Coordinates of C-alpha atoms in Angstrom, one line a residue:
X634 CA 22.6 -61.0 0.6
X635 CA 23.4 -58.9 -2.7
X636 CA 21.0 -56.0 -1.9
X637 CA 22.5 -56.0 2.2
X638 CA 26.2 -55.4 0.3
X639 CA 24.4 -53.0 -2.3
X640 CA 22.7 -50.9 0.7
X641 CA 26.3 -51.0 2.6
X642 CA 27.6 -50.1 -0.9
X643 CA 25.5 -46.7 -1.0
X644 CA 25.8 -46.0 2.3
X645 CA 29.9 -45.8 1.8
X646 CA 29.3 -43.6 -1.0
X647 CA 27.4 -41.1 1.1
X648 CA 29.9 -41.3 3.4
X649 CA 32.7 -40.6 0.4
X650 CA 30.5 -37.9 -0.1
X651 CA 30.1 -36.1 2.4
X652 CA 34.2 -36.1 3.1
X653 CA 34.9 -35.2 -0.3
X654 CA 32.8 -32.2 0.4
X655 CA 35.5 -31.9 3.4
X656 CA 38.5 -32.0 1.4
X657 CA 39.6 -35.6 2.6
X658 CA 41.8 -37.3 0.7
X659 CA 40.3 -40.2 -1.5
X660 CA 43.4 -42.3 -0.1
X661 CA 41.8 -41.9 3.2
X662 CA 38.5 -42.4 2.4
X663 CA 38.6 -45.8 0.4
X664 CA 41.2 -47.0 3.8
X665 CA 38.3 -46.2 6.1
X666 CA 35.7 -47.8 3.8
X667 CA 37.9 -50.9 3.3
X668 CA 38.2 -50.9 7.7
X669 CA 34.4 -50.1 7.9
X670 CA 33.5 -52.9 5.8
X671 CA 36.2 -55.8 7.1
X672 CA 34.8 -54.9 10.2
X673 CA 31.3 -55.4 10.4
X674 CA 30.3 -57.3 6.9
X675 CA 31.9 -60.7 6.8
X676 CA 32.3 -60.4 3.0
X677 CA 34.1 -62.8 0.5
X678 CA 36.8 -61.5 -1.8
X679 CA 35.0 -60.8 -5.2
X680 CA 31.7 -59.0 -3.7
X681 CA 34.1 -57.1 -1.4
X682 CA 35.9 -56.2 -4.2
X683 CA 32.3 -54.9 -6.1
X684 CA 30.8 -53.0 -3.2
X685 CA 34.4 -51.6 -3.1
X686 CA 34.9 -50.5 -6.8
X687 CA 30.8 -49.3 -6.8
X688 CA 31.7 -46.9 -4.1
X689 CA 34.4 -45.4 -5.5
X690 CA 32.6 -45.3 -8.7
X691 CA 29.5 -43.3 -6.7
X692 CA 31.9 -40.9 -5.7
X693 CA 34.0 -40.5 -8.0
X694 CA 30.4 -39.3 -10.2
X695 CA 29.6 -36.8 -7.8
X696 CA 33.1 -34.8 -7.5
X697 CA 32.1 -33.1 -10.3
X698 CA 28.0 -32.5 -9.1
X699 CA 28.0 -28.2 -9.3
X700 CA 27.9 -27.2 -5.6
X701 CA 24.5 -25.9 -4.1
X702 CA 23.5 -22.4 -3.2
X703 CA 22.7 -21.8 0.1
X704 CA 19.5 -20.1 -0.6
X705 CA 17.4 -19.3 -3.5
X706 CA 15.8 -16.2 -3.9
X707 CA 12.4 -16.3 -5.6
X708 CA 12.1 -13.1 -7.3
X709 CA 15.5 -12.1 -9.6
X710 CA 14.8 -8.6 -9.5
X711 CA 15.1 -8.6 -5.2
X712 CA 17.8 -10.9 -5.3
X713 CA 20.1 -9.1 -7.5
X714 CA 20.0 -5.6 -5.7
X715 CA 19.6 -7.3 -2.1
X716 CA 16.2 -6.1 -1.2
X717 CA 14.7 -9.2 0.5
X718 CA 14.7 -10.4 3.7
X719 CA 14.8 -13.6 4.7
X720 CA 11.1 -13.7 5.8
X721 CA 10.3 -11.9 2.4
X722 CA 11.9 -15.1 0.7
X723 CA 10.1 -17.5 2.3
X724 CA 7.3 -15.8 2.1
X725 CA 7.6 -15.2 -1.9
X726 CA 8.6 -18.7 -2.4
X727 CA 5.0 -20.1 -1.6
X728 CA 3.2 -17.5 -2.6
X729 CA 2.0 -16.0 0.5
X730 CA 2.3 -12.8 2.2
X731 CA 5.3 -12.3 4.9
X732 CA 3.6 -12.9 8.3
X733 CA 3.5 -9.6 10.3
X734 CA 6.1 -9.4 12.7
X735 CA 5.1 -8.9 16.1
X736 CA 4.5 -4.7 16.7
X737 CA 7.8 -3.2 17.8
X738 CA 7.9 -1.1 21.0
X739 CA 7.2 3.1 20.0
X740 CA 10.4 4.4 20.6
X741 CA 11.1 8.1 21.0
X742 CA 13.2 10.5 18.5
X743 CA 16.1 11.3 20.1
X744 CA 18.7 14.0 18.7
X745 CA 21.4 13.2 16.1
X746 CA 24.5 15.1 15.1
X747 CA 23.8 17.0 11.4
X748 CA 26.6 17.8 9.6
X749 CA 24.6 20.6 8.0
X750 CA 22.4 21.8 10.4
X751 CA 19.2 24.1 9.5
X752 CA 18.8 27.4 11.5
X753 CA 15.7 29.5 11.5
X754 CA 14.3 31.9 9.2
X755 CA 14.8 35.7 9.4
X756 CA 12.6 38.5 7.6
X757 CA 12.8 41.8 7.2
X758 CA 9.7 43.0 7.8
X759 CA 8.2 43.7 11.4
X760 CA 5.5 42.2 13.2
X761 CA 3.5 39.4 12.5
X762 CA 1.7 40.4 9.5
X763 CA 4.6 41.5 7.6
X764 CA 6.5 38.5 8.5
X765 CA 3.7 36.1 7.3
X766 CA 3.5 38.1 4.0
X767 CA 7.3 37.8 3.6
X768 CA 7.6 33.9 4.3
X769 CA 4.3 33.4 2.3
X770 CA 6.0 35.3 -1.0
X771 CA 9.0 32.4 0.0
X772 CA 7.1 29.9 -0.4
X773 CA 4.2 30.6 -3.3
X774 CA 5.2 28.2 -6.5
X775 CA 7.5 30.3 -9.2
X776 CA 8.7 30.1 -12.5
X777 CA 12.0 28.2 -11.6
X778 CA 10.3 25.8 -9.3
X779 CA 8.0 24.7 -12.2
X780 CA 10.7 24.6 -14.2
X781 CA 12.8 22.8 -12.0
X782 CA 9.7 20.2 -12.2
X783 CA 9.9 19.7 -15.8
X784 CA 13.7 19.4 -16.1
X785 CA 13.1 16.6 -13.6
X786 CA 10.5 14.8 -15.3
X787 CA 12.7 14.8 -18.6
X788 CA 15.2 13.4 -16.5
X789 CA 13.3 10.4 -15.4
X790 CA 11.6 9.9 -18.8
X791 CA 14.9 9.1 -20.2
X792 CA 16.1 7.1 -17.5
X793 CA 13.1 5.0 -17.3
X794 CA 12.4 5.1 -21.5
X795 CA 14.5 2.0 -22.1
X796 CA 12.8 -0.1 -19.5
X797 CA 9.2 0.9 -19.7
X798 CA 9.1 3.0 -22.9
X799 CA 4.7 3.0 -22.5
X800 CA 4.9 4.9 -19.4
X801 CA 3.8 8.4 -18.7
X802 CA 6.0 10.4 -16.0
X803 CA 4.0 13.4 -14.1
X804 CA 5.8 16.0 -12.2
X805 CA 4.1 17.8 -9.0
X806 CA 5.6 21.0 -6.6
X807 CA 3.5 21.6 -3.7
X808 CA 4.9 25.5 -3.2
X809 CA 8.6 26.2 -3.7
X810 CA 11.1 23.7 -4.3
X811 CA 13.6 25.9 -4.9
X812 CA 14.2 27.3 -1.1
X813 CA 15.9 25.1 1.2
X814 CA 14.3 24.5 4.5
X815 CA 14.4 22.3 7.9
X816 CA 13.4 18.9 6.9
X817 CA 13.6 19.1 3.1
X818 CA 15.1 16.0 2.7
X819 CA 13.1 14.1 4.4
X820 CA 9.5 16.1 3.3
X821 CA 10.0 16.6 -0.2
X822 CA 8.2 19.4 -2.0
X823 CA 8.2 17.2 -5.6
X824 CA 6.3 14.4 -6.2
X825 CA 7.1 12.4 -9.7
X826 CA 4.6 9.8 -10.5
X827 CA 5.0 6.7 -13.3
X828 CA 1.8 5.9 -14.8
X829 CA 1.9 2.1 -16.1
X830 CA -0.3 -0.9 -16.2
X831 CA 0.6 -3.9 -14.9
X832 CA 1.0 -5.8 -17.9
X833 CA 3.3 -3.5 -19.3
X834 CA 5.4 -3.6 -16.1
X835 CA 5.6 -7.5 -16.2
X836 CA 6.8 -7.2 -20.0
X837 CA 10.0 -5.1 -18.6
X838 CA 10.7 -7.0 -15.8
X839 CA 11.2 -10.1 -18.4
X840 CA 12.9 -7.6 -21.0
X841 CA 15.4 -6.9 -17.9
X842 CA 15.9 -10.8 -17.4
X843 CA 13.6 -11.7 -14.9
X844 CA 10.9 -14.6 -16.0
X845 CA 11.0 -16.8 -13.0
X846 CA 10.5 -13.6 -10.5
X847 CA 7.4 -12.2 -13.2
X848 CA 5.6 -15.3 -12.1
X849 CA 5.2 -14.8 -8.5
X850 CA 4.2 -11.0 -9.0
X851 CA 2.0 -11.6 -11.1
X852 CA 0.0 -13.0 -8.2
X853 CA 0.7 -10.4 -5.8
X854 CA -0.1 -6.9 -7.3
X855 CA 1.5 -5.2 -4.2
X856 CA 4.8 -7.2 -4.7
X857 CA 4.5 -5.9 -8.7
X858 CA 4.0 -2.6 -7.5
X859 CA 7.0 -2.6 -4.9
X860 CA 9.2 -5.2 -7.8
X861 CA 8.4 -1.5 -10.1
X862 CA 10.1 0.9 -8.1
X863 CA 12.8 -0.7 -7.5
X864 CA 13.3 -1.2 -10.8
X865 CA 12.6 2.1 -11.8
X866 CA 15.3 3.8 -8.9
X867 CA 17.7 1.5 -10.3
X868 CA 17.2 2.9 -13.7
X869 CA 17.4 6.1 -12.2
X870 CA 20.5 5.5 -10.2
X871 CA 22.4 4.0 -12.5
X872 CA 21.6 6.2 -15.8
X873 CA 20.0 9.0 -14.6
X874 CA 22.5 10.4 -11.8
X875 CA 20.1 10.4 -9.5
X876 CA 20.9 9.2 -5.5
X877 CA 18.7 7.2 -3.1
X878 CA 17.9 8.2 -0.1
X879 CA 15.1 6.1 1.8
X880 CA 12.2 3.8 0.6
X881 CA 8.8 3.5 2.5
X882 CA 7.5 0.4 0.9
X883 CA 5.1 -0.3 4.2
X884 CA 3.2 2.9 3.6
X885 CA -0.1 2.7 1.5
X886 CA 1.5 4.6 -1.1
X887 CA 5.0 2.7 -1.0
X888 CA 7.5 5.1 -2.7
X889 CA 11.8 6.1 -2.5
X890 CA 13.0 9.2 -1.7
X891 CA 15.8 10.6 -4.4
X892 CA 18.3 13.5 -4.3
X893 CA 18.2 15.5 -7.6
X894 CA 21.5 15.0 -10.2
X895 CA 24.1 16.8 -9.9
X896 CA 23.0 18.0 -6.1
X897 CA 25.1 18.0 -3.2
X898 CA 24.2 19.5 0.5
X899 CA 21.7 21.5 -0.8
X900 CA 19.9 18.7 -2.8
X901 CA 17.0 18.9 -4.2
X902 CA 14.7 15.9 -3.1
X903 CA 12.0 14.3 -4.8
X904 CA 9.5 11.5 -3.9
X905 CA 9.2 9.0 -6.8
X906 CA 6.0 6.3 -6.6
X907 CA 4.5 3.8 -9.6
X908 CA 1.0 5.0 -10.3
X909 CA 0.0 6.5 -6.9
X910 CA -2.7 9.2 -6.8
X911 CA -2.0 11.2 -4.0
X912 CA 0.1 13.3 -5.5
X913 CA -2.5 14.3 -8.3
X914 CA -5.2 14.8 -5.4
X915 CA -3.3 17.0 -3.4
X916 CA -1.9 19.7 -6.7
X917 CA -6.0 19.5 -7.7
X918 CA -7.2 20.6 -4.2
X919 CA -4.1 23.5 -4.0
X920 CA -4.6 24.6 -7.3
X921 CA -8.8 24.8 -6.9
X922 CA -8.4 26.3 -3.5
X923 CA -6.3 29.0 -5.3
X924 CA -9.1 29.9 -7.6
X925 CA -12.2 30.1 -5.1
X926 CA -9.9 31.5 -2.1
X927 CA -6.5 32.9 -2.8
X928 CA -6.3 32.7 1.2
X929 CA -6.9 29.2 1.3
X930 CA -4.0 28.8 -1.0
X931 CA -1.6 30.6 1.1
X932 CA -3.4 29.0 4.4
X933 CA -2.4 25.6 3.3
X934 CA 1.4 25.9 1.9
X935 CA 2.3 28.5 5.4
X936 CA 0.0 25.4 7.0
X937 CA 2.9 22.8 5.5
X938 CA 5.7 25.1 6.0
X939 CA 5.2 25.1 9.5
X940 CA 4.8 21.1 10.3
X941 CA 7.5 20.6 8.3
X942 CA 10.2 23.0 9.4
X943 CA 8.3 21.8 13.5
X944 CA 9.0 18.0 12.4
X945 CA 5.5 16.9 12.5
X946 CA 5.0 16.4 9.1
X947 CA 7.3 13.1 8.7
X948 CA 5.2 9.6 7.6
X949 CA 8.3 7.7 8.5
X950 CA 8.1 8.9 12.2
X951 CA 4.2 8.2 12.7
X952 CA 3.5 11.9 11.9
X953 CA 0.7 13.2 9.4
X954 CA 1.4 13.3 5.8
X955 CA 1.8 16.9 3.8
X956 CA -1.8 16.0 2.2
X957 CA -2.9 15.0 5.7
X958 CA -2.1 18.4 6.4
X959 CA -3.8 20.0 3.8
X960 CA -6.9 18.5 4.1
X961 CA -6.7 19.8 8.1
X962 CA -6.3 23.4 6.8
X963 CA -9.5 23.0 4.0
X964 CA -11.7 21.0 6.9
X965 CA -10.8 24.8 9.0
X966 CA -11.9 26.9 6.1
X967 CA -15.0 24.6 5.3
X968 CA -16.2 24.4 8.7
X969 CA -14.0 26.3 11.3
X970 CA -15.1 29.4 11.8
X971 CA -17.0 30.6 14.8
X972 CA -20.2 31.8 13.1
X973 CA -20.7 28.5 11.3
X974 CA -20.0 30.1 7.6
X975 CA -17.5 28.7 5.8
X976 CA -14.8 30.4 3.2
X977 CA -14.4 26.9 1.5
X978 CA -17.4 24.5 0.0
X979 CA -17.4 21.1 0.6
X980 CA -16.1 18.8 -1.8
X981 CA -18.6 19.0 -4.6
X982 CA -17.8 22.9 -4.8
X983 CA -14.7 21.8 -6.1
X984 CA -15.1 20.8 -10.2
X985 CA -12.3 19.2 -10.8
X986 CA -11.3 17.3 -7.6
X987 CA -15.3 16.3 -7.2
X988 CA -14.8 14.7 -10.8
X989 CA -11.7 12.8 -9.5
X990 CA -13.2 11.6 -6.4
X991 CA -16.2 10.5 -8.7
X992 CA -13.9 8.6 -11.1
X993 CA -12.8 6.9 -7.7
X994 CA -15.8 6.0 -6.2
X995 CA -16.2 8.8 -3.8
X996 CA -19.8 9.4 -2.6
X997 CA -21.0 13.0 -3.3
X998 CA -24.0 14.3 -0.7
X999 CA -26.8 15.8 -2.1
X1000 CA -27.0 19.2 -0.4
X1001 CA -23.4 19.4 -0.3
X1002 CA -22.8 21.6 -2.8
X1003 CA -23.9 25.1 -0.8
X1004 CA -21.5 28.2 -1.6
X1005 CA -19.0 29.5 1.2
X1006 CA -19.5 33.1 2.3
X1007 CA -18.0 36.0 0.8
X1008 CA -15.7 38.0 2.8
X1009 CA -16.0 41.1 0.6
X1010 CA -14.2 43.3 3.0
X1011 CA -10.9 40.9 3.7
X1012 CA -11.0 40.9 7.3
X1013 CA -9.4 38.3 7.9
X1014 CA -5.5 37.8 6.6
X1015 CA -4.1 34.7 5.8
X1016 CA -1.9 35.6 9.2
X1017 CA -5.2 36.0 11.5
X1018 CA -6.6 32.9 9.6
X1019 CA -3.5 30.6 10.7
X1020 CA -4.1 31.3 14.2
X1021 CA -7.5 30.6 14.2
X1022 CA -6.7 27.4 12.5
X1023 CA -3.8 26.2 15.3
X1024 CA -6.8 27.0 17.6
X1025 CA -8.9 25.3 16.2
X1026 CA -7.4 22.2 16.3
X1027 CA -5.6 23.1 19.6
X1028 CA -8.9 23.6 21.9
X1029 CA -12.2 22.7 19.8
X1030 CA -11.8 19.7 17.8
X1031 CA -12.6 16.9 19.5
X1032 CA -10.4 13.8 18.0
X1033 CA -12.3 10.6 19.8
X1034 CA -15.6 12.1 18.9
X1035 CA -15.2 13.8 15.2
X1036 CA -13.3 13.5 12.0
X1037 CA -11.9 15.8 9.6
X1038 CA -14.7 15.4 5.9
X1039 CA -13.2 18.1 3.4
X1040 CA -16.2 15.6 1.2
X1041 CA -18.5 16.9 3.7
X1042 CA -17.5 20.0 4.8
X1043 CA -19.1 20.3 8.2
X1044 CA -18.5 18.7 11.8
X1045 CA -19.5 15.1 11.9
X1046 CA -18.2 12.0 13.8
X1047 CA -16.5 9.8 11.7
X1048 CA -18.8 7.6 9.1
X1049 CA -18.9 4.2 9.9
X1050 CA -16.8 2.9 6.7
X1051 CA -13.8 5.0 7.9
X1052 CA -11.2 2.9 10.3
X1053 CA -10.3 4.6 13.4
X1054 CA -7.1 4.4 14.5
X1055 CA -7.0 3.6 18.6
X1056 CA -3.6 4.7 20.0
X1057 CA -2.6 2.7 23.2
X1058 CA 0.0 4.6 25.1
X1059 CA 2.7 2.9 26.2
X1060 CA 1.9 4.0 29.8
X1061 CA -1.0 1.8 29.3
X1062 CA -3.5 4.0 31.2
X1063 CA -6.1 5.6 28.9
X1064 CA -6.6 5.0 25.2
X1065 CA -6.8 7.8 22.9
X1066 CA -8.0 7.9 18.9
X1067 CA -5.8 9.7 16.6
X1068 CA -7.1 12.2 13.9
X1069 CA -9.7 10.4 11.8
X1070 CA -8.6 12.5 8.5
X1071 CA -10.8 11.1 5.3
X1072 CA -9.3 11.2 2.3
X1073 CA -12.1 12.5 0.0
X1074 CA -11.0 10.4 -2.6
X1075 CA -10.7 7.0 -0.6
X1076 CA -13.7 7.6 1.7
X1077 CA -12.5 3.6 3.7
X1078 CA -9.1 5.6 4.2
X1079 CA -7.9 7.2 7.2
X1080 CA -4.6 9.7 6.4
X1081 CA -4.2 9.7 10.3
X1082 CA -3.5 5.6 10.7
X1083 CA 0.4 6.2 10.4
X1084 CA 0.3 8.3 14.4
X1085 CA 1.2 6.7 17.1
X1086 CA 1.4 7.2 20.7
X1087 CA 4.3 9.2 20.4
X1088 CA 3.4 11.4 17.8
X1089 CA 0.3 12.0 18.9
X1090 CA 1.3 13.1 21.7
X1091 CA 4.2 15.6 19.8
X1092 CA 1.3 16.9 17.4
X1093 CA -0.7 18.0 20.4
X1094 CA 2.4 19.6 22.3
X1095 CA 3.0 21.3 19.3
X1096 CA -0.2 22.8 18.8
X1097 CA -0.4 23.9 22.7
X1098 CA 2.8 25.5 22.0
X1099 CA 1.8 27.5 18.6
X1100 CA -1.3 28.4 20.3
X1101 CA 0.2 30.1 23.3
X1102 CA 2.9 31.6 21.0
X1103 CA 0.0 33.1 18.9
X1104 CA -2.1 34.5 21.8
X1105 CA 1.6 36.1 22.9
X1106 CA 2.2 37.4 20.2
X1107 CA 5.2 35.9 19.6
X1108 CA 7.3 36.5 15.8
X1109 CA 7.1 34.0 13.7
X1110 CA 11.0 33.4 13.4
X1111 CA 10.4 31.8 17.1
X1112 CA 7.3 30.0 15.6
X1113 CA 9.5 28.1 12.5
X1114 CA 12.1 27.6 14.7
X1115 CA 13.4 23.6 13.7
X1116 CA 12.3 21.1 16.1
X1117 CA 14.9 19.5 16.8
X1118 CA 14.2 15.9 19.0
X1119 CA 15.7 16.0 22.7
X1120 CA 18.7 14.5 23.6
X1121 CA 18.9 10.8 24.4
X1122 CA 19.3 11.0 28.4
X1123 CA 16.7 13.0 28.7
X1124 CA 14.0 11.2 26.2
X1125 CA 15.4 8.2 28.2
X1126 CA 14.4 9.7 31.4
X1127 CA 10.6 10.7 30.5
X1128 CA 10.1 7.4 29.4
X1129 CA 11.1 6.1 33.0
X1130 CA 9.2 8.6 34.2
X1131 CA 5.7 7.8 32.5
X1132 CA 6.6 4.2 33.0
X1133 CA 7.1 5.1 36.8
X1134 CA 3.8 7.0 37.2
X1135 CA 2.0 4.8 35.1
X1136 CA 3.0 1.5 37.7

C-alpha cells in the first residue's frame, strides 16, 4: 500500500513539475493535487498528509534545477560562430559523417542586378595582334602585384600568430592582381596558404577554449581541416581587418574567399585554404612554363583571363577551376598541334613540378621525358596560338573518349585509376562525360568532377562562340566581353522548352 501512495506521490511531483515549468501558481497546484488524490486514492489522514508534504518537497527541489538547452552543439568552435547545421550536429555528435542529402535539381544562372557592374576592356592598339599584346602586358605579374602578395601574407601572419604561432603562411599571384576585372571577386588572382600539422592545430583550438569539440576532430581530419579555417578567418576578421566573402567547404580543397583590408568596391580578393597544394602546383607549372616557353606563359594567363572575364571559370557554379584551366592550355602546347610536335614536354620535362608530383606519388613514364620542338623562327604568336587552342578544344577533342595528361603529354583515353564524371542532362535523353582533366599531381583526381549539365553545356557554347569569333576575325574587346547570365523569364522558358522536347 506504502509504495502505491509513494508511486501516486512521484507521479504528483511530475505533475508539479511540469506546471511549474508553466508558470502555475504553487497555490494551484498543491489544490489540484489535494482534488486528484481525494478523488481516486481512498487515503487516511496521516499518509495523505505524507504523500502530500513529499510532493511539495519534490517540487519544491527542482524550482531551482538550471533549465535545459534546447540543443547542444558538439564542436565549440561551430557552435559559437553558427556554422553548423542541424544535420552537421547530429552528425558530429556520433561521430559519423552527415548523410548526403539527396542531389538538388541543376538550376540555371539567371541575371542579378550589380551595383558595380564590369564593362569590357578597350586597347589602343589595332587589330588582333596588337590587342592581344596590349591585354597580355595587363595582365603579366609585376612588381606591385608581388608586393601586394607579401604585404598580404604579413598581414595574415600576424593575425593568425597568436593562434597558431608554428605555422608557415605562403602567398601565390597567378598574373596581375592589381587590375580589376569581370569576376574578380569571385576568381581570385591570390591564393594564401597556412602550412600546419594537425597536432599543432588541435593544440590552438584548446588554447582558444575548445577541448570537448578537439575530441570529435580529432577523429575526422576533414572536420579538423574545415574546424581550421574557420578558425583562422575569424582571426582574420576580427584582428586582421580582413572581410568574408564566401566559403566552399564541399570542394576537395575547402577554402573562404576574403576581401583585402582596407578595400572597398574595388577589393582586392584572396582565397585563403589550411595546407592545400594546389595553389603551389599551379605557381610551379606557370613559373616553369615561363622558362622553357615564354609563349606558354602568356598562353595560359590570356587562357584564364578569358574564362574568367566569360564566367566559365567559377567552381561554385560547376565550371572548371583556374588550374583546371591551365592544365587545358599545357595539354594544347604538349600535344595540340597539327603536326604532332609539341612546344611543351610532358610532365617529367618539367624539374621542379616532376619533383613535386614525385613527392606526391605521381607516376612518371619512362619515355616521357622527350624534348618539345623548337620554333626558332616564332611563327606562331601567343595570339595565333590562342586560337588554335579554342579550336582545339572546340572541334577535335573528343571529351567521352579522351582526357587531358599534362603527366603524359600526348592523346590518350583516360587511365583507368582516373574517375569520370557522367553528366545526365536534365532532359534525360543522352548522357555525356565531362572533361576528364588529371591533375598531374593527384593522378585518382579529376579537376573536371565539379561540371555539370549546365555548365557543360555553357563551356561548350562558349567555345563555339570564341571559335566562330576567331575564324571572323572579330576584336578581342567583343571576345572579353563579361558574360553576363540571361534574364530569369527567359532561362525559365529554355528550361520548359528542353523539358518540352525532351517529353
Amino acid at each position: 500500500m506504502s509504495t502505491t501512495w509513494m508511486k501516486t506521490a512521484k507521479n504528483l511531483a511530475c505533475l508539479d513539475k511540469e506546471t511549474l515549468n508553466q508558470q502555475v501558481p504553487m497555490l494551484t497546484v498543491a489544490l489540484c493535487a489535494a482534488a486528484v488524490l481525494f478523488a481516486t486514492v481512498p487515503l487516511q489522514i496521516p499518509e495523505l498528509t505524507i504523500a502530500l508534504f513529499g510532493a511539495m518537497v519534490y517540487a519544491w527541489l527542482h524550482m531551482f534545477e538550471p533549465k535545459k538547452q534546447g540543443k547542444t552543439m558538439a564542436d565549440p568552435l561551430k557552435a559559437e560562430r553558427g556554422y553548423l547545421k542541424s544535420k552537421d550536429i547530429e552528425a558530429s555528435m556520433s561521430g559519423h559523417a552527415a548523410r548526403p542529402s539527396k542531389k538538388k535539381e541543376v538550376k540555371q544562372e539567371c541575371r542579378k542586378p550589380s551595383s558595380v557592374p564590369i564593362s569590357a576592356p578597350t586597347f589602343q592598339g589595332v587589330g588582333w595582334e596588337a590587342e592581344v599584346g596590349e591585354l597580355l602586358s595587363q595582365i603579366m605579374p609585376t612588381a606591385e602585384g608581388n608586393q601586394m602578395v607579401k604585404d598580404l601574407v604579413s598581414s595574415v601572419k600576424r593575425a593568425i600568430w597568436p593562434f597558431l604561432p608554428e605555422a608557415e603562411v605562403a602567398g601565390f599571384a597567378i598574373g596581375n592582381p592589381a587590375r580589376r576585372c569581370a569576376y574578380g571577386v569571385a576568381v581570385p588572382e591570390i591564393d594564401i596558404v597556412l602550412t600546419v600539422s594537425p597536432e599543432v592545430i588541435l593544440r590552438g583550438l584548446e588554447r582558444k577554449g575548445t577541448p570537448g569539440g578537439c575530441s570529435v576532430l580529432r577523429r575526422d581530419p576533414r572536420k579538423l581541416h574545415k574546424a581550421a579555417i574557420r578558425a583562422c578567418t575569424d582571426q582574420l576578421v576580427s584582428k586582421a581587418g580582413f572581410k568574408f566573402r564566401r566559403s566552399a567547404f564541399k570542394s576537395e580543397d575547402p577554402k573562404v574567399t576574403l576581401l583585402a583590408p582596407g578595400a572597398s568596391e574595388g577589393a582586392v580578393s584572396l582565397d585563403f585554404s589550411v595546407n592545400s597544394a594546389m595553389p603551389l602546383h599551379s605557381a610551379a607549372l606557370l613559373t616553369e612554363c615561363g622558362r622553357l616557353e615564354p609563349r606558354a606563359k602568356e598562353l595560359i594567363l590570356l587562357v584564364r583571363r578569358w574564362a574568367r572575364d566569360r564566367g566559365i571559370s567559377h567552381v561554385a557554379k560547376g565550371h572548371l577551376p583556374p588550374y583546371a584551366w591551365s592544365l587545358l592550355a599545357v595539354y594544347f602546347l604538349q600535344a595540340g598541334s597539327e603536326d604532332g610536335s609539341g612546344l611543351l614536354p610532358p610532365l617529367a620535362g618539367f624539374e621542379r613540378s616532376a619533383a613535386l608530383a614525385g613527392k606526391a606519388g605521381s607516376r612518371m613514364e619512362s619515355g616521357s621525358e622527350r624534348s618539345p620542338s623548337k620554333d626558332t623562327e616564332g611563327q606562331k604568336s601567343t595570339a595565333a596560338l590562342f586560337k588554335e587552342f579554342v579550336h582545339f578544344y572546340a572541334e577535335d577533342f573528343n571529351y567521352r573518349n579522351e582526357a587531358v595528361s599534362v603527366r603524359l603529354g600526348r592523346r590518350a583515353p583516360p587511365e583507368i585509376a582516373l574517375p569520370l564524371n557522367v553528366i545526365v542532362p536534365q532532359s534525360g535523353v543522352a548522357t555525356e562525360v565531362a572533361p576528364s582533366i588529371e591533375d598531374p599531381f593527384d593522378v585518382k583526381r579529376n579537376l573536371g568532377s565539379c561540371m555539370t549539365a549546365v555548365s557543360f553545356a555553357r563551356l561548350r557554347e562558349e567555345l563555339s562562340r570564341v571559335d566562330a569569333m576567331c575564324s571572323s576575325g572579330c576584336p578581342l574587346e567583343k571576345l572579353l566581353e563579361p558574360w553576363v547570365p540571361p534574364e530569369r523569364e527567359v532561362a525559365e522558358s529554355n528550361h520548359s522548352s528542353d523539358e518540352a522536347l525532351a517529353g
